[in-house]
PDB file of C-alpha atoms and ligand atoms in Angstrom:
ATOM      1  CA  UNK U   1       4.858  -0.593  26.760  1.00 93.00           C
ATOM      2  CA  UNK U   2       6.879  -0.029  23.608  1.00 96.00           C
ATOM      3  CA  UNK U   3       6.299   3.019  21.484  1.00 97.00           C
ATOM      4  CA  UNK U   4       7.730   4.971  18.590  1.00 96.00           C
ATOM      5  CA  UNK U   5       7.685   8.721  18.964  1.00 95.00           C
ATOM      6  CA  UNK U   6       7.935  10.726  15.761  1.00 93.00           C
ATOM      7  CA  UNK U   7       8.128  14.432  15.173  1.00 91.00           C
ATOM      8  CA  UNK U   8      10.041  16.916  13.045  1.00 89.00           C
ATOM      9  CA  UNK U   9      12.736  19.119  14.579  1.00 82.00           C
ATOM     10  CA  UNK U  10      11.029  21.880  16.541  1.00 80.00           C
ATOM     11  CA  UNK U  11       7.985  19.803  17.500  1.00 87.00           C
ATOM     12  CA  UNK U  12       9.262  19.297  21.038  1.00 87.00           C
ATOM     13  CA  UNK U  13       9.923  15.591  20.626  1.00 90.00           C
ATOM     14  CA  UNK U  14      12.917  15.631  22.961  1.00 88.00           C
ATOM     15  CA  UNK U  15      10.898  17.205  25.771  1.00 92.00           C
ATOM     16  CA  UNK U  16       7.982  14.815  25.344  1.00 94.00           C
ATOM     17  CA  UNK U  17      10.290  11.800  25.181  1.00 94.00           C
ATOM     18  CA  UNK U  18      11.915  12.853  28.435  1.00 94.00           C
ATOM     19  CA  UNK U  19       8.499  13.251  30.074  1.00 95.00           C
ATOM     20  CA  UNK U  20       7.500   9.763  28.922  1.00 95.00           C
ATOM     21  CA  UNK U  21      10.732   8.423  30.382  1.00 95.00           C
ATOM     22  CA  UNK U  22       9.928  10.100  33.712  1.00 95.00           C
ATOM     23  CA  UNK U  23       6.196   9.304  33.830  1.00 94.00           C
ATOM     24  CA  UNK U  24       6.302   5.704  32.630  1.00 93.00           C
ATOM     25  CA  UNK U  25       9.886   4.672  33.398  1.00 93.00           C
ATOM     26  CA  UNK U  26      10.492   3.947  29.753  1.00 95.00           C
ATOM     27  CA  UNK U  27      13.926   3.893  28.170  1.00 93.00           C
ATOM     28  CA  UNK U  28      14.594   6.056  25.166  1.00 93.00           C
ATOM     29  CA  UNK U  29      16.458   4.031  22.593  1.00 92.00           C
ATOM     30  CA  UNK U  30      18.097   6.319  20.082  1.00 88.00           C
ATOM     31  CA  UNK U  31      20.128   4.305  17.596  1.00 85.00           C
ATOM     32  CA  UNK U  32      22.841   6.958  17.308  1.00 84.00           C
ATOM     33  CA  UNK U  33      23.293   7.163  21.088  1.00 87.00           C
ATOM     34  CA  UNK U  34      23.164   3.383  21.467  1.00 88.00           C
ATOM     35  CA  UNK U  35      25.813   2.935  18.814  1.00 89.00           C
ATOM     36  CA  UNK U  36      28.172   5.420  20.436  1.00 90.00           C
ATOM     37  CA  UNK U  37      27.592   3.872  23.870  1.00 90.00           C
ATOM     38  CA  UNK U  38      28.149   0.307  22.628  1.00 90.00           C
ATOM     39  CA  UNK U  39      31.381   1.291  20.898  1.00 92.00           C
ATOM     40  CA  UNK U  40      32.577   3.066  24.033  1.00 94.00           C
ATOM     41  CA  UNK U  41      31.625   0.160  26.304  1.00 92.00           C
ATOM     42  CA  UNK U  42      33.257  -2.351  23.952  1.00 92.00           C
ATOM     43  CA  UNK U  43      30.253  -4.706  23.854  1.00 89.00           C
ATOM     44  CA  UNK U  44      30.409  -7.480  21.191  1.00 89.00           C
ATOM     45  CA  UNK U  45      28.095  -5.474  18.938  1.00 88.00           C
ATOM     46  CA  UNK U  46      30.013  -2.294  19.682  1.00 91.00           C
ATOM     47  CA  UNK U  47      33.308  -3.886  18.636  1.00 93.00           C
ATOM     48  CA  UNK U  48      31.736  -5.068  15.389  1.00 91.00           C
ATOM     49  CA  UNK U  49      30.171  -1.656  14.749  1.00 90.00           C
ATOM     50  CA  UNK U  50      33.455   0.120  15.400  1.00 92.00           C
ATOM     51  CA  UNK U  51      35.267  -2.052  12.854  1.00 93.00           C
ATOM     52  CA  UNK U  52      32.620  -1.180  10.248  1.00 90.00           C
ATOM     53  CA  UNK U  53      32.746   2.542  11.018  1.00 88.00           C
ATOM     54  CA  UNK U  54      36.561   2.532  11.031  1.00 92.00           C
ATOM     55  CA  UNK U  55      36.386   1.247   7.461  1.00 92.00           C
ATOM     56  CA  UNK U  56      34.189   4.229   6.657  1.00 89.00           C
ATOM     57  CA  UNK U  57      31.136   2.073   6.023  1.00 87.00           C
ATOM     58  CA  UNK U  58      27.586   2.461   7.247  1.00 84.00           C
ATOM     59  CA  UNK U  59      26.490   0.234  10.088  1.00 87.00           C
ATOM     60  CA  UNK U  60      24.193  -2.477   8.711  1.00 89.00           C
ATOM     61  CA  UNK U  61      20.629  -3.149   9.770  1.00 89.00           C
ATOM     62  CA  UNK U  62      21.823  -6.425  11.263  1.00 90.00           C
ATOM     63  CA  UNK U  63      24.193  -4.597  13.599  1.00 90.00           C
ATOM     64  CA  UNK U  64      21.511  -2.078  14.581  1.00 91.00           C
ATOM     65  CA  UNK U  65      19.066  -4.917  15.262  1.00 91.00           C
ATOM     66  CA  UNK U  66      21.633  -6.700  17.398  1.00 91.00           C
ATOM     67  CA  UNK U  67      22.246  -3.472  19.268  1.00 90.00           C
ATOM     68  CA  UNK U  68      18.565  -2.953  20.016  1.00 93.00           C
ATOM     69  CA  UNK U  69      18.260  -6.562  21.126  1.00 93.00           C
ATOM     70  CA  UNK U  70      21.254  -6.114  23.420  1.00 89.00           C
ATOM     71  CA  UNK U  71      19.685  -3.001  24.947  1.00 90.00           C
ATOM     72  CA  UNK U  72      16.279  -4.599  25.469  1.00 93.00           C
ATOM     73  CA  UNK U  73      17.878  -7.632  27.093  1.00 93.00           C
ATOM     74  CA  UNK U  74      19.796  -5.382  29.480  1.00 90.00           C
ATOM     75  CA  UNK U  75      16.516  -4.097  30.977  1.00 91.00           C
ATOM     76  CA  UNK U  76      13.885  -6.727  30.142  1.00 91.00           C
ATOM     77  CA  UNK U  77      11.190  -5.237  32.387  1.00 91.00           C
ATOM     78  CA  UNK U  78      11.447  -1.728  30.975  1.00 94.00           C
ATOM     79  CA  UNK U  79       9.405  -0.418  28.068  1.00 95.00           C
ATOM     80  CA  UNK U  80      11.071   1.460  25.260  1.00 96.00           C
ATOM     81  CA  UNK U  81      10.658   4.589  23.203  1.00 96.00           C
ATOM     82  CA  UNK U  82      12.262   4.103  19.807  1.00 94.00           C
ATOM     83  CA  UNK U  83      13.804   7.265  18.463  1.00 87.00           C
ATOM     84  CA  UNK U  84      15.138   7.568  14.929  1.00 82.00           C
ATOM     85  CA  UNK U  85      14.306   3.954  14.177  1.00 89.00           C
ATOM     86  CA  UNK U  86      12.930   2.268  12.117  1.00 92.00           C
ATOM     87  CA  UNK U  87      13.497   4.239   8.919  1.00 88.00           C
ATOM     88  CA  UNK U  88      12.764   1.565   6.336  1.00 90.00           C
ATOM     89  CA  UNK U  89      10.231  -1.206   5.823  1.00 92.00           C
ATOM     90  CA  UNK U  90      13.031  -3.742   6.386  1.00 92.00           C
ATOM     91  CA  UNK U  91      13.915  -2.135   9.714  1.00 93.00           C
ATOM     92  CA  UNK U  92      10.245  -2.089  10.712  1.00 95.00           C
ATOM     93  CA  UNK U  93      10.091  -5.836  10.039  1.00 95.00           C
ATOM     94  CA  UNK U  94      13.294  -6.332  12.053  1.00 95.00           C
ATOM     95  CA  UNK U  95      11.841  -4.385  14.946  1.00 96.00           C
ATOM     96  CA  UNK U  96       8.776  -6.640  14.922  1.00 97.00           C
ATOM     97  CA  UNK U  97      11.052  -9.688  15.086  1.00 96.00           C
ATOM     98  CA  UNK U  98      13.200  -8.218  17.849  1.00 96.00           C
ATOM     99  CA  UNK U  99      10.129  -7.442  19.951  1.00 97.00           C
ATOM    100  CA  UNK U 100       8.304 -10.706  19.226  1.00 97.00           C
ATOM    101  CA  UNK U 101      11.386 -12.745  20.176  1.00 96.00           C
ATOM    102  CA  UNK U 102      11.199 -11.074  23.569  1.00 96.00           C
ATOM    103  CA  UNK U 103       7.468 -11.410  24.068  1.00 96.00           C
ATOM    104  CA  UNK U 104       6.950  -7.718  23.411  1.00 96.00           C
ATOM    105  CA  UNK U 105       5.024  -5.736  20.872  1.00 96.00           C
ATOM    106  CA  UNK U 106       4.821  -2.231  19.552  1.00 97.00           C
ATOM    107  CA  UNK U 107       1.867  -0.593  21.272  1.00 96.00           C
ATOM    108  CA  UNK U 108       1.745   2.897  19.830  1.00 97.00           C
ATOM    109  CA  UNK U 109       3.277   5.078  17.165  1.00 97.00           C
ATOM    110  CA  UNK U 110       2.749   8.698  18.147  1.00 96.00           C
ATOM    111  CA  UNK U 111       3.474  11.481  15.729  1.00 96.00           C
ATOM    112  CA  UNK U 112       3.781  15.076  16.849  1.00 95.00           C
ATOM    113  CA  UNK U 113       2.242  17.017  14.003  1.00 94.00           C
ATOM    114  CA  UNK U 114       3.228  20.530  13.125  1.00 93.00           C
ATOM    115  CA  UNK U 115       1.917  23.195  10.812  1.00 93.00           C
ATOM    116  CA  UNK U 116       4.975  23.906   8.685  1.00 94.00           C
ATOM    117  CA  UNK U 117       4.334  27.647   8.227  1.00 95.00           C
ATOM    118  CA  UNK U 118       3.675  28.090  11.937  1.00 92.00           C
ATOM    119  CA  UNK U 119       6.848  26.141  12.713  1.00 91.00           C
ATOM    120  CA  UNK U 120       8.847  28.435  10.412  1.00 93.00           C
ATOM    121  CA  UNK U 121       7.465  31.443  12.288  1.00 93.00           C
ATOM    122  CA  UNK U 122       8.183  29.865  15.657  1.00 90.00           C
ATOM    123  CA  UNK U 123      11.771  28.939  14.835  1.00 90.00           C
ATOM    124  CA  UNK U 124      12.878  31.900  12.724  1.00 93.00           C
ATOM    125  CA  UNK U 125      11.544  34.364  15.323  1.00 95.00           C
ATOM    126  CA  UNK U 126      13.496  33.060  18.263  1.00 94.00           C
ATOM    127  CA  UNK U 127      16.591  34.703  19.668  1.00 96.00           C
ATOM    128  CA  UNK U 128      18.459  34.828  22.952  1.00 97.00           C
ATOM    129  CA  UNK U 129      20.257  37.312  25.146  1.00 97.00           C
ATOM    130  CA  UNK U 130      23.955  37.089  24.257  1.00 97.00           C
ATOM    131  CA  UNK U 131      24.871  37.643  27.891  1.00 97.00           C
ATOM    132  CA  UNK U 132      22.538  35.514  30.048  1.00 97.00           C
ATOM    133  CA  UNK U 133      20.946  33.272  27.419  1.00 96.00           C
ATOM    134  CA  UNK U 134      17.310  34.194  28.175  1.00 97.00           C
ATOM    135  CA  UNK U 135      15.108  33.245  25.234  1.00 96.00           C
ATOM    136  CA  UNK U 136      12.928  35.706  23.311  1.00 97.00           C
ATOM    137  CA  UNK U 137      10.769  35.707  20.211  1.00 96.00           C
ATOM    138  CA  UNK U 138      10.072  38.428  17.625  1.00 95.00           C
ATOM    139  CA  UNK U 139       6.373  37.814  17.823  1.00 93.00           C
ATOM    140  CA  UNK U 140       5.626  35.927  21.013  1.00 92.00           C
ATOM    141  CA  UNK U 141       8.051  37.190  23.647  1.00 94.00           C
ATOM    142  CA  UNK U 142       9.728  40.555  23.243  1.00 96.00           C
ATOM    143  CA  UNK U 143      11.699  42.154  26.090  1.00 97.00           C
ATOM    144  CA  UNK U 144       9.561  44.567  28.135  1.00 97.00           C
ATOM    145  CA  UNK U 145      11.893  47.401  27.133  1.00 97.00           C
ATOM    146  CA  UNK U 146      12.759  47.018  23.439  1.00 95.00           C
ATOM    147  CA  UNK U 147      16.348  45.914  22.896  1.00 96.00           C
ATOM    148  CA  UNK U 148      17.102  45.403  26.600  1.00 98.00           C
ATOM    149  CA  UNK U 149      17.187  41.977  28.249  1.00 98.00           C
ATOM    150  CA  UNK U 150      14.566  41.665  31.011  1.00 97.00           C
ATOM    151  CA  UNK U 151      16.788  39.502  33.119  1.00 97.00           C
ATOM    152  CA  UNK U 152      20.255  41.038  32.884  1.00 98.00           C
ATOM    153  CA  UNK U 153      19.934  44.393  31.065  1.00 97.00           C
ATOM    154  CA  UNK U 154      22.216  43.407  28.206  1.00 97.00           C
ATOM    155  CA  UNK U 155      21.534  44.973  24.811  1.00 97.00           C
ATOM    156  CA  UNK U 156      23.269  42.221  22.831  1.00 97.00           C
ATOM    157  CA  UNK U 157      21.155  39.434  21.373  1.00 98.00           C
ATOM    158  CA  UNK U 158      21.934  36.544  19.085  1.00 97.00           C
ATOM    159  CA  UNK U 159      20.226  34.145  16.734  1.00 96.00           C
ATOM    160  CA  UNK U 160      21.276  30.654  15.780  1.00 94.00           C
ATOM    161  CA  UNK U 161      22.392  30.597  12.162  1.00 92.00           C
ATOM    162  CA  UNK U 162      20.288  27.522  11.403  1.00 89.00           C
ATOM    163  CA  UNK U 163      17.085  29.182  12.676  1.00 91.00           C
ATOM    164  CA  UNK U 164      16.224  30.290   9.157  1.00 93.00           C
ATOM    165  CA  UNK U 165      13.327  29.413   6.894  1.00 95.00           C
ATOM    166  CA  UNK U 166      15.324  27.407   4.360  1.00 94.00           C
ATOM    167  CA  UNK U 167      16.827  25.176   7.049  1.00 93.00           C
ATOM    168  CA  UNK U 168      13.463  24.610   8.713  1.00 92.00           C
ATOM    169  CA  UNK U 169      11.776  23.675   5.423  1.00 94.00           C
ATOM    170  CA  UNK U 170      14.682  21.408   4.454  1.00 94.00           C
ATOM    171  CA  UNK U 171      14.443  19.631   7.804  1.00 91.00           C
ATOM    172  CA  UNK U 172      10.694  19.182   7.392  1.00 93.00           C
ATOM    173  CA  UNK U 173      11.249  17.651   3.951  1.00 94.00           C
ATOM    174  CA  UNK U 174      13.931  15.348   5.388  1.00 91.00           C
ATOM    175  CA  UNK U 175      11.606  14.349   8.217  1.00 91.00           C
ATOM    176  CA  UNK U 176       8.794  13.490   5.784  1.00 92.00           C
ATOM    177  CA  UNK U 177      11.177  11.500   3.594  1.00 92.00           C
ATOM    178  CA  UNK U 178      12.477   9.559   6.606  1.00 89.00           C
ATOM    179  CA  UNK U 179       9.067   8.667   8.019  1.00 92.00           C
ATOM    180  CA  UNK U 180       7.242   8.077   4.728  1.00 91.00           C
ATOM    181  CA  UNK U 181       8.509   4.479   4.346  1.00 92.00           C
ATOM    182  CA  UNK U 182       7.303   3.317   7.773  1.00 95.00           C
ATOM    183  CA  UNK U 183       4.207   5.336   8.677  1.00 95.00           C
ATOM    184  CA  UNK U 184       1.920   3.486   6.227  1.00 96.00           C
ATOM    185  CA  UNK U 185       3.009   0.154   7.745  1.00 97.00           C
ATOM    186  CA  UNK U 186       1.861   1.232  11.177  1.00 97.00           C
ATOM    187  CA  UNK U 187      -1.198   3.060   9.833  1.00 97.00           C
ATOM    188  CA  UNK U 188      -2.342  -0.245   8.365  1.00 97.00           C
ATOM    189  CA  UNK U 189      -2.153  -1.761  11.852  1.00 96.00           C
ATOM    190  CA  UNK U 190      -4.182   1.066  13.339  1.00 97.00           C
ATOM    191  CA  UNK U 191      -1.576   1.988  15.950  1.00 97.00           C
ATOM    192  CA  UNK U 192      -0.679   5.495  14.725  1.00 97.00           C
ATOM    193  CA  UNK U 193      -1.984   8.449  16.725  1.00 97.00           C
ATOM    194  CA  UNK U 194      -1.339  12.091  15.981  1.00 96.00           C
ATOM    195  CA  UNK U 195      -0.956  14.902  18.468  1.00 96.00           C
ATOM    196  CA  UNK U 196      -0.810  18.621  17.784  1.00 95.00           C
ATOM    197  CA  UNK U 197       2.882  19.356  18.366  1.00 93.00           C
ATOM    198  CA  UNK U 198       2.252  23.098  18.136  1.00 92.00           C
ATOM    199  CA  UNK U 199       0.192  23.110  21.349  1.00 93.00           C
ATOM    200  CA  UNK U 200       1.600  24.059  24.767  1.00 92.00           C
ATOM    201  CA  UNK U 201       3.998  21.400  26.036  1.00 93.00           C
ATOM    202  CA  UNK U 202       1.708  20.377  28.902  1.00 96.00           C
ATOM    203  CA  UNK U 203      -1.222  20.032  26.509  1.00 97.00           C
ATOM    204  CA  UNK U 204       0.884  17.839  24.238  1.00 97.00           C
ATOM    205  CA  UNK U 205       1.890  15.684  27.205  1.00 97.00           C
ATOM    206  CA  UNK U 206      -1.760  15.326  28.275  1.00 97.00           C
ATOM    207  CA  UNK U 207      -2.749  14.296  24.738  1.00 97.00           C
ATOM    208  CA  UNK U 208      -0.017  11.658  24.680  1.00 97.00           C
ATOM    209  CA  UNK U 209      -1.110  10.392  28.081  1.00 96.00           C
ATOM    210  CA  UNK U 210      -4.686  10.061  26.816  1.00 96.00           C
ATOM    211  CA  UNK U 211      -3.458   7.919  23.904  1.00 96.00           C
ATOM    212  CA  UNK U 212      -1.331   5.707  26.151  1.00 94.00           C
ATOM    213  CA  UNK U 213      -4.260   5.245  28.523  1.00 90.00           C
ATOM    214  CA  UNK U 214      -6.548   3.892  25.794  1.00 75.00           C
TER     215      UNK U 214
HETATM  216 ZN1   ZN O   1      20.169  38.708  29.475  1.00 73.37          ZN
END
């Protein structure tokens, strides 16, 4: 089984990807992670990629394709979750070639959908205890005693600076721009499924499982 999992920041994609890895023994292939690992391990593709990056240039699609091929060949029996790839029509075509050459195919493209306004509320409302790190939310999870951490009694709390509305909306726009070139390609094949990424994590997992079981 080979799938692409898509979802904007805050949709819980990381959690769901990890669950898919555990439940189906898939490998998550994130191009950024693969690139760093290949460079570190000094594989042929890694050496080539390092030379390109040392010159301050972007790694080409050909190098990324070679990297993915190298990874798939390392564990030929294991399915893959593609993360952050493909981003362009050309990369989507490359991925088809890479998979076909190995007798594989892309089975599903699953997108975790979010309601942007609800996501803004979810992200901008969250904060943590500065002492023990317990998570809270302005609307959904306040301490039992206002201003006092339930777990450790601290009265200091903190928010991440990028948990603000502008950042969330910018990230959503970036996400849409990144996926816009490839989603129609997979829509045309009828392999795109959408799941409500705002639901409880277990509900999201169950929805994904239902899609994979089809
Ligand atoms: Zn605390």
